[in-house]
Amino acid sequence: MPHPTLSPTETRALAVLAEKERTVPDTYPLTLNTLLSGCNQKTSRDPVMSLTESEVQQALDTLKYDNLAIESSGSRVPRYSHNIERVLKIPNQSTAILAVLMLRGPQTAGELRIHCDRMHKFADISAVEGFLNELANHADGPLVEELPRQPGARENRWAHRLSGALAAQAEAPAARAAMTAGVPEPDLAALRDDVAALQTEVEALKAVVEALRAKIEG
């Protein structure tokens, strides 16, 4: 059975649910407010979005209809979790890769290994490539696709197919490539590593804030 085609808002909400399950388990399942905050994060997001509460709630309603999200009761406010592994029939390692692709746009296997680190620590790039190939050859239809290599690039980038708009997804990295034209690849790799490290530190601080918010909300 083909997987559902998600809107950009649904894609972002589902990816945040998957991300926060691993990075801030103490606040998971997420309240609507915490999910909204994660969707509108300024770090580790490409593109950065400014969604409203009603837009995220509408996305959740659609995700629930497709069984990709689950609403749980038992607290003062509704909480939401994802159901990616069961619906798409993939292991949790693949969920980590899909979530990062949905949150940050097309990336190389090397970039995915760095950006997945807080969700799953892959042993090496070949391990990431193995799961990417499984996703690309999924029995119910490809969940990722390898994009054509950009001029001057040493590695191909991968994009998810849950939104069904690979051309649009490829625009952001193409723009970045134009901005960094002429910069030596080793320098670019070092910059990516530095940015990834800084983003990890910021995410750790955000996790503390979200944990405090969850305690306040009950």
PDB file of C-alpha atoms in Angstrom:
ATOM      1  CA  MET A   1       0.000   0.000   0.000  1.00  0.00           C
ATOM      2  CA  PRO A   2       1.513   3.375  -1.028  1.00  0.00           C
ATOM      3  CA  HIS A   3       2.462   5.700   1.806  1.00  0.00           C
ATOM      4  CA  PRO A   4       0.434   8.916   2.327  1.00  0.00           C
ATOM      5  CA  THR A   5       1.660  12.103   0.670  1.00  0.00           C
ATOM      6  CA  LEU A   6       2.216  14.699   3.391  1.00  0.00           C
ATOM      7  CA  SER A   7       1.919  18.464   3.241  1.00  0.00           C
ATOM      8  CA  PRO A   8       4.914  20.545   4.438  1.00  0.00           C
ATOM      9  CA  THR A   9       3.167  21.154   7.780  1.00  0.00           C
ATOM     10  CA  GLU A  10       2.317  17.480   8.244  1.00  0.00           C
ATOM     11  CA  THR A  11       5.892  16.564   7.316  1.00  0.00           C
ATOM     12  CA  ARG A  12       7.309  18.962   9.900  1.00  0.00           C
ATOM     13  CA  ALA A  13       4.942  17.846  12.670  1.00  0.00           C
ATOM     14  CA  LEU A  14       5.606  14.145  12.072  1.00  0.00           C
ATOM     15  CA  ALA A  15       9.368  14.681  11.965  1.00  0.00           C
ATOM     16  CA  VAL A  16       9.326  16.656  15.216  1.00  0.00           C
ATOM     17  CA  LEU A  17       7.385  13.867  16.946  1.00  0.00           C
ATOM     18  CA  ALA A  18      10.021  11.366  15.811  1.00  0.00           C
ATOM     19  CA  GLU A  19      12.895  13.660  16.780  1.00  0.00           C
ATOM     20  CA  LYS A  20      11.632  14.541  20.251  1.00  0.00           C
ATOM     21  CA  GLU A  21      10.905  10.910  21.107  1.00  0.00           C
ATOM     22  CA  ARG A  22      14.666  10.316  21.017  1.00  0.00           C
ATOM     23  CA  THR A  23      16.092  13.683  22.084  1.00  0.00           C
ATOM     24  CA  VAL A  24      13.731  14.633  24.934  1.00  0.00           C
ATOM     25  CA  PRO A  25      12.061  11.382  26.038  1.00  0.00           C
ATOM     26  CA  ASP A  26      10.996  12.930  29.371  1.00  0.00           C
ATOM     27  CA  THR A  27       8.554  15.238  27.533  1.00  0.00           C
ATOM     28  CA  TYR A  28       7.265  12.590  25.100  1.00  0.00           C
ATOM     29  CA  PRO A  29       4.475  12.143  23.990  1.00  0.00           C
ATOM     30  CA  LEU A  30       4.275  15.852  23.173  1.00  0.00           C
ATOM     31  CA  THR A  31       1.625  18.401  24.012  1.00  0.00           C
ATOM     32  CA  LEU A  32       0.390  20.630  21.195  1.00  0.00           C
ATOM     33  CA  ASN A  33       2.364  23.576  22.593  1.00  0.00           C
ATOM     34  CA  THR A  34       5.596  21.592  22.774  1.00  0.00           C
ATOM     35  CA  LEU A  35       5.062  20.246  19.262  1.00  0.00           C
ATOM     36  CA  LEU A  36       4.390  23.766  17.958  1.00  0.00           C
ATOM     37  CA  SER A  37       7.618  24.971  19.548  1.00  0.00           C
ATOM     38  CA  GLY A  38       9.535  22.123  17.918  1.00  0.00           C
ATOM     39  CA  CYS A  39       7.996  22.847  14.525  1.00  0.00           C
ATOM     40  CA  ASN A  40       9.009  26.513  14.709  1.00  0.00           C
ATOM     41  CA  GLN A  41      12.559  25.940  15.994  1.00  0.00           C
ATOM     42  CA  LYS A  42      15.158  28.202  14.411  1.00  0.00           C
ATOM     43  CA  THR A  43      17.968  25.638  14.696  1.00  0.00           C
ATOM     44  CA  SER A  44      18.218  22.246  12.973  1.00  0.00           C
ATOM     45  CA  ARG A  45      15.407  23.204  10.602  1.00  0.00           C
ATOM     46  CA  ASP A  46      15.462  23.811   6.841  1.00  0.00           C
ATOM     47  CA  PRO A  47      13.335  25.608   6.025  1.00  0.00           C
ATOM     48  CA  VAL A  48      12.549  27.538   9.207  1.00  0.00           C
ATOM     49  CA  MET A  49       8.768  27.708   9.568  1.00  0.00           C
ATOM     50  CA  SER A  50       6.338  29.954  11.477  1.00  0.00           C
ATOM     51  CA  LEU A  51       3.304  27.757  11.977  1.00  0.00           C
ATOM     52  CA  THR A  52       0.236  28.598  14.030  1.00  0.00           C
ATOM     53  CA  GLU A  53      -1.360  26.364  16.638  1.00  0.00           C
ATOM     54  CA  SER A  54      -4.350  25.748  14.394  1.00  0.00           C
ATOM     55  CA  GLU A  55      -2.109  24.719  11.481  1.00  0.00           C
ATOM     56  CA  VAL A  56      -0.252  22.195  13.631  1.00  0.00           C
ATOM     57  CA  GLN A  57      -3.530  20.872  15.060  1.00  0.00           C
ATOM     58  CA  GLN A  58      -4.909  20.409  11.559  1.00  0.00           C
ATOM     59  CA  ALA A  59      -1.727  18.560  10.575  1.00  0.00           C
ATOM     60  CA  LEU A  60      -2.106  16.314  13.617  1.00  0.00           C
ATOM     61  CA  ASP A  61      -5.699  15.533  12.684  1.00  0.00           C
ATOM     62  CA  THR A  62      -4.575  14.385   9.230  1.00  0.00           C
ATOM     63  CA  LEU A  63      -1.665  12.392  10.640  1.00  0.00           C
ATOM     64  CA  LYS A  64      -4.043  10.695  13.075  1.00  0.00           C
ATOM     65  CA  TYR A  65      -6.394   9.837  10.194  1.00  0.00           C
ATOM     66  CA  ASP A  66      -3.442   8.181   8.398  1.00  0.00           C
ATOM     67  CA  ASN A  67      -2.435   6.441  11.668  1.00  0.00           C
ATOM     68  CA  LEU A  68       0.945   8.182  11.538  1.00  0.00           C
ATOM     69  CA  ALA A  69       0.205  10.003  14.804  1.00  0.00           C
ATOM     70  CA  ILE A  70      -1.546   8.818  17.947  1.00  0.00           C
ATOM     71  CA  GLU A  71      -3.337  10.925  20.560  1.00  0.00           C
ATOM     72  CA  SER A  72      -3.007   9.662  24.119  1.00  0.00           C
ATOM     73  CA  SER A  73      -5.149  10.540  27.119  1.00  0.00           C
ATOM     74  CA  GLY A  74      -4.583  10.343  30.839  1.00  0.00           C
ATOM     75  CA  SER A  75      -3.255  13.833  31.480  1.00  0.00           C
ATOM     76  CA  ARG A  76      -4.789  17.273  31.679  1.00  0.00           C
ATOM     77  CA  VAL A  77      -3.869  18.031  28.070  1.00  0.00           C
ATOM     78  CA  PRO A  78      -3.788  15.757  24.992  1.00  0.00           C
ATOM     79  CA  ARG A  79      -0.396  14.363  24.034  1.00  0.00           C
ATOM     80  CA  TYR A  80       0.769  13.062  20.688  1.00  0.00           C
ATOM     81  CA  SER A  81       3.228  10.415  19.501  1.00  0.00           C
ATOM     82  CA  HIS A  82       4.243   9.105  16.087  1.00  0.00           C
ATOM     83  CA  ASN A  83       3.514   5.690  14.615  1.00  0.00           C
ATOM     84  CA  ILE A  84       6.041   5.725  11.775  1.00  0.00           C
ATOM     85  CA  GLU A  85       7.633   2.318  12.236  1.00  0.00           C
ATOM     86  CA  ARG A  86       4.329   0.459  12.286  1.00  0.00           C
ATOM     87  CA  VAL A  87       2.678   2.302   9.387  1.00  0.00           C
ATOM     88  CA  LEU A  88       5.692   2.485   7.058  1.00  0.00           C
ATOM     89  CA  LYS A  89       7.100  -0.874   8.202  1.00  0.00           C
ATOM     90  CA  ILE A  90      10.626   0.399   8.827  1.00  0.00           C
ATOM     91  CA  PRO A  91      13.125  -0.003  11.702  1.00  0.00           C
ATOM     92  CA  ASN A  92      13.866   2.832  14.117  1.00  0.00           C
ATOM     93  CA  GLN A  93      17.220   3.536  12.422  1.00  0.00           C
ATOM     94  CA  SER A  94      15.349   4.380   9.228  1.00  0.00           C
ATOM     95  CA  THR A  95      12.945   6.579  11.185  1.00  0.00           C
ATOM     96  CA  ALA A  96      15.900   8.621  12.417  1.00  0.00           C
ATOM     97  CA  ILE A  97      17.125   9.116   8.848  1.00  0.00           C
ATOM     98  CA  LEU A  98      13.675  10.051   7.551  1.00  0.00           C
ATOM     99  CA  ALA A  99      13.100  12.489  10.420  1.00  0.00           C
ATOM    100  CA  VAL A 100      16.376  14.299   9.772  1.00  0.00           C
ATOM    101  CA  LEU A 101      15.655  14.493   6.040  1.00  0.00           C
ATOM    102  CA  MET A 102      12.188  15.900   6.786  1.00  0.00           C
ATOM    103  CA  LEU A 103      13.602  18.435   9.240  1.00  0.00           C
ATOM    104  CA  ARG A 104      16.690  19.597   7.338  1.00  0.00           C
ATOM    105  CA  GLY A 105      16.106  18.848   3.659  1.00  0.00           C
ATOM    106  CA  PRO A 106      18.358  16.844   1.300  1.00  0.00           C
ATOM    107  CA  GLN A 107      21.715  15.731   2.715  1.00  0.00           C
ATOM    108  CA  THR A 108      24.633  13.466   1.977  1.00  0.00           C
ATOM    109  CA  ALA A 109      25.093  10.213   3.884  1.00  0.00           C
ATOM    110  CA  GLY A 110      27.930  11.861   5.802  1.00  0.00           C
ATOM    111  CA  GLU A 111      25.752  14.788   6.833  1.00  0.00           C
ATOM    112  CA  LEU A 112      22.982  12.419   7.847  1.00  0.00           C
ATOM    113  CA  ARG A 113      25.340  10.484  10.094  1.00  0.00           C
ATOM    114  CA  ILE A 114      26.261  13.708  11.937  1.00  0.00           C
ATOM    115  CA  HIS A 115      22.728  15.063  12.165  1.00  0.00           C
ATOM    116  CA  CYS A 116      21.234  11.726  13.275  1.00  0.00           C
ATOM    117  CA  ASP A 117      23.680  11.428  16.151  1.00  0.00           C
ATOM    118  CA  ARG A 118      21.228  12.363  18.918  1.00  0.00           C
ATOM    119  CA  MET A 119      18.554  10.062  17.521  1.00  0.00           C
ATOM    120  CA  HIS A 120      20.746   7.114  16.535  1.00  0.00           C
ATOM    121  CA  LYS A 121      24.523   6.716  16.460  1.00  0.00           C
ATOM    122  CA  PHE A 122      25.465   5.081  13.180  1.00  0.00           C
ATOM    123  CA  ALA A 123      28.793   3.255  13.235  1.00  0.00           C
ATOM    124  CA  ASP A 124      29.939   4.721   9.924  1.00  0.00           C
ATOM    125  CA  ILE A 125      28.737   6.251   6.674  1.00  0.00           C
ATOM    126  CA  SER A 126      28.297   2.851   5.049  1.00  0.00           C
ATOM    127  CA  ALA A 127      25.734   1.977   7.732  1.00  0.00           C
ATOM    128  CA  VAL A 128      23.745   5.092   6.810  1.00  0.00           C
ATOM    129  CA  GLU A 129      24.011   4.206   3.125  1.00  0.00           C
ATOM    130  CA  GLY A 130      22.701   0.729   3.848  1.00  0.00           C
ATOM    131  CA  PHE A 131      19.534   2.060   5.454  1.00  0.00           C
ATOM    132  CA  LEU A 132      19.149   4.684   2.703  1.00  0.00           C
ATOM    133  CA  ASN A 133      19.228   1.941   0.080  1.00  0.00           C
ATOM    134  CA  GLU A 134      16.604  -0.040   2.004  1.00  0.00           C
ATOM    135  CA  LEU A 135      14.373   3.050   2.146  1.00  0.00           C
ATOM    136  CA  ALA A 136      14.906   3.695  -1.571  1.00  0.00           C
ATOM    137  CA  ASN A 137      13.834   0.121  -2.374  1.00  0.00           C
ATOM    138  CA  HIS A 138      10.960  -0.099   0.086  1.00  0.00           C
ATOM    139  CA  ALA A 139       8.352  -2.719  -0.815  1.00  0.00           C
ATOM    140  CA  ASP A 140       5.485  -0.203  -0.746  1.00  0.00           C
ATOM    141  CA  GLY A 141       7.337   2.377  -2.818  1.00  0.00           C
ATOM    142  CA  PRO A 142      10.531   4.401  -2.333  1.00  0.00           C
ATOM    143  CA  LEU A 143      10.658   6.542   0.819  1.00  0.00           C
ATOM    144  CA  VAL A 144      13.879   8.324  -0.185  1.00  0.00           C
ATOM    145  CA  GLU A 145      15.565   9.171  -3.465  1.00  0.00           C
ATOM    146  CA  GLU A 146      19.157   9.896  -4.395  1.00  0.00           C
ATOM    147  CA  LEU A 147      19.436  13.280  -6.105  1.00  0.00           C
ATOM    148  CA  PRO A 148      21.760  14.078  -9.038  1.00  0.00           C
ATOM    149  CA  ARG A 149      25.215  15.166  -7.902  1.00  0.00           C
ATOM    150  CA  GLN A 150      25.655  18.927  -7.789  1.00  0.00           C
ATOM    151  CA  PRO A 151      28.559  20.609  -9.611  1.00  0.00           C
ATOM    152  CA  GLY A 152      31.714  20.438  -7.504  1.00  0.00           C
ATOM    153  CA  ALA A 153      30.183  18.075  -4.938  1.00  0.00           C
ATOM    154  CA  ARG A 154      31.906  14.808  -4.005  1.00  0.00           C
ATOM    155  CA  GLU A 155      28.785  13.059  -2.699  1.00  0.00           C
ATOM    156  CA  ASN A 156      25.178  12.796  -3.812  1.00  0.00           C
ATOM    157  CA  ARG A 157      22.441  14.090  -1.564  1.00  0.00           C
ATOM    158  CA  TRP A 158      19.360  12.151  -0.536  1.00  0.00           C
ATOM    159  CA  ALA A 159      15.816  13.466  -0.109  1.00  0.00           C
ATOM    160  CA  HIS A 160      12.734  11.913   1.473  1.00  0.00           C
ATOM    161  CA  ARG A 161       9.666  11.199  -0.656  1.00  0.00           C
ATOM    162  CA  LEU A 162       6.931  11.546   1.943  1.00  0.00           C
ATOM    163  CA  SER A 163       6.025  14.996   0.596  1.00  0.00           C
ATOM    164  CA  GLY A 164       6.345  14.001  -3.029  1.00  0.00           C
ATOM    165  CA  ALA A 165       8.109  17.192  -4.158  1.00  0.00           C
ATOM    166  CA  LEU A 166      11.757  16.392  -4.738  1.00  0.00           C
ATOM    167  CA  ALA A 167      12.371  19.359  -7.042  1.00  0.00           C
ATOM    168  CA  ALA A 168      11.312  21.810  -4.343  1.00  0.00           C
ATOM    169  CA  GLN A 169      13.334  19.961  -1.727  1.00  0.00           C
ATOM    170  CA  ALA A 170      16.440  20.233  -3.870  1.00  0.00           C
ATOM    171  CA  GLU A 171      16.263  24.028  -4.149  1.00  0.00           C
ATOM    172  CA  ALA A 172      17.629  24.781  -0.696  1.00  0.00           C
ATOM    173  CA  PRO A 173      20.873  22.783  -1.023  1.00  0.00           C
ATOM    174  CA  ALA A 174      21.322  24.118  -4.548  1.00  0.00           C
ATOM    175  CA  ALA A 175      21.152  27.660  -3.202  1.00  0.00           C
ATOM    176  CA  ARG A 176      23.648  26.792  -0.467  1.00  0.00           C
ATOM    177  CA  ALA A 177      25.983  25.294  -3.066  1.00  0.00           C
ATOM    178  CA  ALA A 178      25.868  28.536  -5.051  1.00  0.00           C
ATOM    179  CA  MET A 179      26.699  30.567  -1.946  1.00  0.00           C
ATOM    180  CA  THR A 180      29.685  28.356  -1.093  1.00  0.00           C
ATOM    181  CA  ALA A 181      31.056  28.097  -4.623  1.00  0.00           C
ATOM    182  CA  GLY A 182      34.838  28.328  -4.610  1.00  0.00           C
ATOM    183  CA  VAL A 183      35.225  27.321  -0.965  1.00  0.00           C
ATOM    184  CA  PRO A 184      37.542  24.269  -0.637  1.00  0.00           C
ATOM    185  CA  GLU A 185      35.665  21.091   0.257  1.00  0.00           C
ATOM    186  CA  PRO A 186      37.791  20.408   3.415  1.00  0.00           C
ATOM    187  CA  ASP A 187      36.888  23.865   4.719  1.00  0.00           C
ATOM    188  CA  LEU A 188      33.201  23.243   4.002  1.00  0.00           C
ATOM    189  CA  ALA A 189      33.345  19.897   5.795  1.00  0.00           C
ATOM    190  CA  ALA A 190      34.969  21.528   8.828  1.00  0.00           C
ATOM    191  CA  LEU A 191      32.298  24.233   8.844  1.00  0.00           C
ATOM    192  CA  ARG A 192      29.521  21.636   8.665  1.00  0.00           C
ATOM    193  CA  ASP A 193      31.042  19.771  11.600  1.00  0.00           C
ATOM    194  CA  ASP A 194      31.316  22.969  13.654  1.00  0.00           C
ATOM    195  CA  VAL A 195      27.733  23.927  12.883  1.00  0.00           C
ATOM    196  CA  ALA A 196      26.502  20.436  13.741  1.00  0.00           C
ATOM    197  CA  ALA A 197      28.330  20.582  17.100  1.00  0.00           C
ATOM    198  CA  LEU A 198      26.825  23.971  17.906  1.00  0.00           C
ATOM    199  CA  GLN A 199      23.363  22.778  16.940  1.00  0.00           C
ATOM    200  CA  THR A 200      23.760  19.756  19.212  1.00  0.00           C
ATOM    201  CA  GLU A 201      24.604  22.058  22.133  1.00  0.00           C
ATOM    202  CA  VAL A 202      21.604  24.265  21.369  1.00  0.00           C
ATOM    203  CA  GLU A 203      19.333  21.227  21.161  1.00  0.00           C
ATOM    204  CA  ALA A 204      20.572  20.055  24.571  1.00  0.00           C
ATOM    205  CA  LEU A 205      19.670  23.422  26.073  1.00  0.00           C
ATOM    206  CA  LYS A 206      16.265  23.337  24.393  1.00  0.00           C
ATOM    207  CA  ALA A 207      15.683  19.870  25.841  1.00  0.00           C
ATOM    208  CA  VAL A 208      16.162  21.285  29.342  1.00  0.00           C
ATOM    209  CA  VAL A 209      13.681  24.072  28.622  1.00  0.00           C
ATOM    210  CA  GLU A 210      11.128  21.630  27.163  1.00  0.00           C
ATOM    211  CA  ALA A 211      11.462  19.342  30.176  1.00  0.00           C
ATOM    212  CA  LEU A 212      10.735  22.266  32.506  1.00  0.00           C
ATOM    213  CA  ARG A 213       7.760  23.297  30.343  1.00  0.00           C
ATOM    214  CA  ALA A 214       6.372  19.750  30.435  1.00  0.00           C
ATOM    215  CA  LYS A 215       6.522  19.731  34.242  1.00  0.00           C
ATOM    216  CA  ILE A 216       4.662  23.033  34.389  1.00  0.00           C
ATOM    217  CA  GLU A 217       1.970  21.847  31.938  1.00  0.00           C
ATOM    218  CA  GLY A 218       1.575  18.626  33.885  1.00  0.00           C
TER     219      GLY A 218
END
